[in-house]
Coordinates of C-alpha atoms in Angstrom, one line a residue:
Chain D
D1 CA -0.1 0.1 0.1
T2 CA 1.4 3.3 -1.2
G3 CA -0.9 5.7 0.6
V4 CA -0.4 7.7 3.5
S5 CA -0.1 5.7 6.9
Q6 CA -0.7 6.8 10.4
N7 CA 0.4 5.2 13.5
P8 CA -1.0 4.3 16.0
R9 CA -4.6 4.2 14.9
H10 CA -6.0 4.7 18.5
K11 CA -4.5 6.0 21.7
I12 CA -6.0 6.1 25.0
T13 CA -4.2 8.3 27.6
K14 CA -4.7 9.9 30.9
R15 CA -4.8 13.7 31.0
G16 CA -1.7 15.3 31.6
Q17 CA 0.5 12.5 29.8
N18 CA 2.4 13.1 26.6
V19 CA 1.6 11.4 23.4
T20 CA 3.2 11.2 20.0
F21 CA 1.7 10.2 16.6
R22 CA 3.6 9.2 13.5
C23 CA 2.6 10.1 9.8
D24 CA 4.4 8.6 6.6
P25 CA 3.3 10.3 3.6
I26 CA 3.3 9.2 0.0
S27 CA 6.9 9.0 -0.6
E28 CA 7.4 11.4 -3.4
H29 CA 5.1 14.1 -1.8
N30 CA 7.1 17.1 -0.6
R31 CA 4.1 18.4 1.6
L32 CA 2.7 17.1 4.7
Y33 CA -0.2 18.3 6.7
W34 CA -1.8 17.9 10.0
Y35 CA -5.4 18.3 11.0
R36 CA -7.8 17.8 13.9
Q37 CA -11.3 16.5 13.5
T38 CA -13.7 16.7 16.5
L39 CA -17.3 15.4 16.7
G40 CA -19.8 16.8 14.3
Q41 CA -17.0 19.4 12.7
G42 CA -15.0 18.9 9.7
P43 CA -11.3 18.6 9.7
E44 CA -9.6 21.9 11.1
F45 CA -6.0 22.9 10.0
L46 CA -3.2 22.6 12.4
T47 CA 0.3 22.8 10.7
Y48 CA 2.0 22.0 7.3
F49 CA 5.5 21.3 6.1
Q50 CA 7.2 21.6 2.7
N51 CA 10.1 19.1 2.8
E52 CA 11.6 19.4 6.5
A53 CA 10.5 23.3 6.8
Q54 CA 7.3 23.8 8.9
L55 CA 5.8 26.7 6.7
E56 CA 2.5 27.4 8.7
K57 CA 1.0 27.0 12.2
S58 CA -2.8 27.3 12.9
R59 CA -3.3 30.4 15.6
L60 CA -5.6 27.7 17.3
L61 CA -2.6 25.5 17.7
S62 CA -1.5 25.3 21.7
D63 CA 1.9 25.6 22.4
R64 CA 1.5 22.1 23.9
F65 CA 1.3 21.0 20.4
S66 CA 4.7 20.5 18.3
A67 CA 5.2 18.9 14.9
E68 CA 8.6 17.8 13.2
R69 CA 9.5 16.4 10.0
P70 CA 13.2 16.1 10.6
K71 CA 14.2 14.7 7.2
G72 CA 11.5 15.7 5.1
S73 CA 9.8 12.2 5.0
F74 CA 7.7 11.0 8.0
S75 CA 6.3 13.6 10.5
T76 CA 5.5 13.2 14.3
L77 CA 2.7 15.3 16.1
E78 CA 3.2 15.7 20.1
I79 CA 0.7 16.7 22.5
Q80 CA 2.3 17.5 25.8
R81 CA 0.2 17.7 29.0
T82 CA -2.9 16.4 27.3
E83 CA -6.2 17.8 28.0
Q84 CA -9.7 16.0 27.6
G85 CA -10.2 18.8 25.1
D86 CA -7.6 17.4 23.1
S87 CA -9.8 14.1 22.4
A88 CA -10.2 14.2 18.6
M89 CA -9.3 12.3 15.4
Y90 CA -5.8 13.7 14.2
L91 CA -5.5 13.4 10.3
C92 CA -2.4 13.6 8.3
A93 CA -2.2 14.4 4.4
S94 CA 0.3 14.9 2.2
S95 CA 0.6 16.4 -1.5
L96 CA 3.0 17.1 -4.1
V97 CA 3.8 20.8 -5.3
G98 CA 3.6 21.4 -8.9
G99 CA 1.2 18.5 -9.3
T100 CA -2.8 18.6 -8.7
E101 CA -1.8 19.8 -5.1
T102 CA -4.6 17.4 -4.0
Q103 CA -4.3 16.4 -0.5
Y104 CA -4.4 12.6 0.0
F105 CA -5.2 11.6 3.6
G106 CA -4.2 9.0 6.0
P107 CA -6.8 7.0 8.2
G108 CA -6.1 9.0 11.2
T109 CA -5.3 8.6 14.8
R110 CA -8.0 8.5 17.3
L111 CA -7.0 10.3 20.4
L112 CA -9.1 9.9 23.7
V113 CA -8.0 11.6 26.7
L114 CA -9.5 10.3 30.1
Chain X
I1 CA -14.6 34.2 9.3
L2 CA -14.5 31.8 6.3
N3 CA -17.3 29.5 6.9
V4 CA -17.8 26.6 4.7
E5 CA -21.7 25.1 5.4
Q6 CA -22.8 21.9 3.9
S7 CA -26.4 20.8 3.7
P8 CA -28.1 18.4 5.0
Q9 CA -26.1 17.1 7.9
S10 CA -27.5 13.7 7.3
L11 CA -29.3 11.9 4.5
H12 CA -30.9 8.5 4.4
V13 CA -32.1 7.3 1.1
Q14 CA -33.1 3.7 -0.4
E15 CA -30.7 2.0 -2.7
G16 CA -31.4 3.1 -6.4
D17 CA -32.3 6.7 -5.3
S18 CA -30.2 9.5 -6.6
T19 CA -29.4 12.4 -4.2
N20 CA -27.7 15.4 -3.9
F21 CA -25.8 17.7 -1.5
T22 CA -24.8 21.4 -1.2
C23 CA -21.7 23.0 -0.2
S24 CA -21.9 26.9 0.4
F25 CA -18.6 29.0 0.6
P26 CA -17.6 32.7 0.5
S27 CA -17.3 33.6 -3.2
S28 CA -14.4 36.0 -2.6
N29 CA -10.8 35.1 -3.3
F30 CA -11.8 31.7 -4.3
Y31 CA -9.0 29.2 -5.3
A32 CA -10.5 26.0 -5.5
L33 CA -13.3 23.5 -4.2
H34 CA -12.5 19.9 -3.0
W35 CA -14.9 17.0 -2.5
Y36 CA -13.8 14.0 -0.4
R37 CA -15.6 10.9 0.6
W38 CA -14.9 9.6 4.1
E39 CA -15.9 6.2 4.7
T40 CA -16.1 4.9 8.7
A41 CA -12.5 3.5 9.6
K42 CA -10.7 4.6 6.2
S43 CA -9.0 7.7 5.0
P44 CA -10.8 10.6 3.4
E45 CA -10.5 9.8 -0.4
A46 CA -10.2 12.6 -2.7
L47 CA -13.3 12.8 -5.2
F48 CA -12.9 16.2 -7.1
V49 CA -10.9 19.5 -7.2
M50 CA -12.6 22.3 -9.2
T51 CA -11.3 25.5 -9.9
L52 CA -13.3 27.1 -12.2
N53 CA -17.0 28.9 -12.5
G54 CA -19.0 26.4 -14.2
D55 CA -16.8 23.4 -13.8
E56 CA -18.6 20.1 -14.0
K57 CA -16.6 16.9 -13.0
K58 CA -17.8 13.1 -12.9
K59 CA -16.7 10.1 -11.4
G60 CA -18.7 6.9 -12.4
R61 CA -22.1 7.9 -10.7
I62 CA -20.8 10.6 -8.9
S63 CA -20.8 14.3 -10.2
A64 CA -20.0 17.5 -8.9
T65 CA -21.0 21.3 -10.2
L66 CA -19.3 24.7 -9.2
N67 CA -20.8 28.2 -9.0
T68 CA -17.9 30.5 -7.6
K69 CA -19.8 33.6 -8.4
E70 CA -22.7 32.7 -5.6
G71 CA -20.6 30.5 -3.7
Y72 CA -21.9 27.0 -4.0
S73 CA -21.4 23.4 -5.3
Y74 CA -23.4 20.8 -5.8
L75 CA -22.6 16.9 -5.5
Y76 CA -24.9 14.4 -7.1
I77 CA -25.0 10.8 -6.8
K78 CA -27.1 8.8 -9.5
G79 CA -28.7 5.5 -8.6
S80 CA -27.2 5.3 -4.9
Q81 CA -25.6 2.1 -3.6
P82 CA -24.9 0.9 0.1
E83 CA -21.2 1.1 -0.7
D84 CA -21.9 4.9 -1.4
S85 CA -22.7 5.2 2.5
A86 CA -20.0 8.0 3.6
T87 CA -19.7 11.3 5.1
Y88 CA -19.1 13.7 2.1
L89 CA -16.8 16.6 3.0
C90 CA -16.2 19.8 0.8
A91 CA -13.3 22.1 1.5
F92 CA -12.6 25.5 0.2
S93 CA -9.1 27.0 -0.6
L94 CA -8.8 30.4 -0.1
Y95 CA -5.5 31.3 -1.7
N96 CA -3.7 28.2 -2.4
N97 CA -4.4 24.5 -1.9
N98 CA -2.4 24.4 1.5
D99 CA -5.3 26.6 3.0
M100 CA -8.3 24.2 2.9
R101 CA -11.2 25.3 5.3
F102 CA -13.6 22.0 5.4
G103 CA -17.3 21.9 5.7
A104 CA -18.9 19.6 8.5
G105 CA -19.9 17.1 5.9
T106 CA -23.1 15.4 4.9
R107 CA -23.5 11.8 6.3
L108 CA -25.4 9.6 3.8
T109 CA -26.8 6.2 4.7
V110 CA -28.2 4.1 1.8
K111 CA -30.4 1.3 2.7
P112 CA -30.5 -1.8 0.9

């Protein structure tokens, strides 16, 4: 399967713990995006990378959230000191600059903070 | 605030029925309109990207139209099948395709 993959698919954690999610984009894609989706809402943009550079972050993104893409391939999203309000589906997508720029999504990581 | 509105929120149809949903978006500074299909436990699947006023796209039994002047897009499904059951999301791009604003989706259930 050469699509976008995300791990883990599900994560249950206790409030105050740190969690880290991984996204592996389609191999030739140079842009990588993170979104968050809560119940009854559409995906909400968090941040995106072009190669290893983080080019944009949502103003809604708490400083407890950090994302990296150290070698311009996979990316990690870390949430420190999780809160119950962080419970959501975290989606990753990738796209190719100069192509159709369609964003291709992974299956998401569902986070539940108890 | 750039809101993308989708209606209806949910829809139940019988197999074989044709159906359509609406996506409304701000008509200023339009770049592109995207439709995705999201089946439970799977990845959202890109259906269409439309950029020009009057665009019509088709993929099998699914088609979409775009009116950028009035700020809406319609998605049509002809002869719905149970496998069409999914949430259909639209997303509006303002200046480039990095900046997609999603609607809340229309949840379609097709009963056999």
